Steps between C-alpha positions, in 0.01 A plus 500: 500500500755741584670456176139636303488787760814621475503602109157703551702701801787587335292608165327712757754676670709550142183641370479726825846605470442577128197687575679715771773518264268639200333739744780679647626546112133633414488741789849596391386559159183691637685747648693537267309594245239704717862708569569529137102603427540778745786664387365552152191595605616802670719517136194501326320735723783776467542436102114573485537816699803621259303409175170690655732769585339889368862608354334839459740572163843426707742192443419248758751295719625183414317222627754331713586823686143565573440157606768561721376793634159453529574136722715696759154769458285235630698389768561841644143586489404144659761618812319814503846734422402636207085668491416604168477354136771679361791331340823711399751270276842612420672277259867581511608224242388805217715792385451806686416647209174313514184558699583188740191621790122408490236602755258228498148579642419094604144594610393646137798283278608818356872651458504870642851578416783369310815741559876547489671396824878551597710221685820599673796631408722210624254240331619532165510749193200454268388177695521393833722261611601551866267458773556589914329520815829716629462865615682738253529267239361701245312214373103347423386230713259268383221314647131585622418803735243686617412818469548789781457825602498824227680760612666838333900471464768637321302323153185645546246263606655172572370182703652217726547157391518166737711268396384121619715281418790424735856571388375593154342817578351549856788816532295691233380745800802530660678568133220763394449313228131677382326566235505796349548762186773571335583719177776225382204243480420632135493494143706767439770360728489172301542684208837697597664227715366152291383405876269588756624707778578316854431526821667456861272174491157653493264398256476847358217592258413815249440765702133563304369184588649502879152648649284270327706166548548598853123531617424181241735281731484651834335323786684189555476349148780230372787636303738203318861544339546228306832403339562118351836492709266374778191374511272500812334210674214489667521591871873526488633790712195680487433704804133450623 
């Protein structure tokens, strides 16, 4: 007898161990692909945004730098750092002698501005190529910030930027790096020099569109310098 019972227990307990076997893989493969579903999905959600996008008659952005920017957007609104749906994207991969900032209105889809912008003097000639956090540097630090405080200086009307992401660009106060006009920031300059005109690491803009960017982006709304030399990932260094 216990030469018929023993086959039918070991086909059991291989089939169990098979089983087990196949389900771990399948919940492995589950989570898996529910992981790679997500990440597209928010992918797909930000393309849909850019291809809905009012460009209003400017150039827009590339895609992948307003993907980027508009992923560390949503997770400085979900921490509750940044409070209104305005999104300010520097791309300093472009010429100077291009307009490289948009104003994005996020509630109505719509570019408000696309302008000139200046990087620092230190970061490079036509483009930037040199990025620091240090004080006197003389050069552009990229990364998200937020938006501060307007106040009159020696610019005109100029306004305080956060920065809020650790060792990147978190001494932007402390630097005075602010936004603000600046009669280099021009086409007239670009014409005489081949360049656009630099600053101590300010993003400087034309001096005629100063007031109007400035109350478009004040009140705590996101501000990203982008640059391909480094990308950002999601939650790393940012300052909550």
């Amino acid at each position: 007898m216990i030469y018929k019972i023993f086959p039918v227990v070991l086909f059991l307990f291989l089939s169990f161990g098979a089983d087990s076997k196949n389900n771990a893989e399948t919940v492995k493969v589950t989570a898996k692909s529910i992981a790679s579903v997500e990440k597209p999905a928010v992918d797909a959600k930000i393309e849909n945004i850019y291809h809905a996008l009012n460009a209003n008659n400017f150039v827009l952005p590339e895609l992948k730098t307003f993907s980027e920017a508009l992923k560390g957007f949503y997770l400085l609104k979900e921490k509750g750092v940044i409070h209104k749906d305005v999104l300010t994207l520097i791309d300093f991969s472009l010429s100077s002698t291009l307009k490289r900032l948009w104003v994005i209105d996020l509630t109505t889809n719509t570019v408000l501005f696309q302008s000139l912008v200046a990087h620092g003097r230190n970061t490079g000639e036509e483009f930037a190529t040199a990025f620091s956090n240090v004080n006197s540097s003389n050069k552009s630090s990229l990364g998200f910030y937020v938006t501060g405080e307007i106040y009159q200086g020696k610019h005109g009307m100029s306004m305080r930027l956060d920065g809020l992401e650790k060792g990147i660009n978190d001494n932007a106060r402390e630097r005075a790096v602010v936004m603000h006009g600046a009669d280099y920031v021009s086409e007239s300059f670009i014409r005489d020099h081949k360049r656009l005109g630099r600053s101590q690491g300010c993003p400087a803009i034309p001096v005629e569109l100063t007031n109007d960017i400035i109350q478009a982006i004040k009140g705590k709304s996101c501000l990203f310098i982008y640059h391909p030399s480094r990308s950002f990932m999601m939650g790393d260094g940012l300052i909550s």
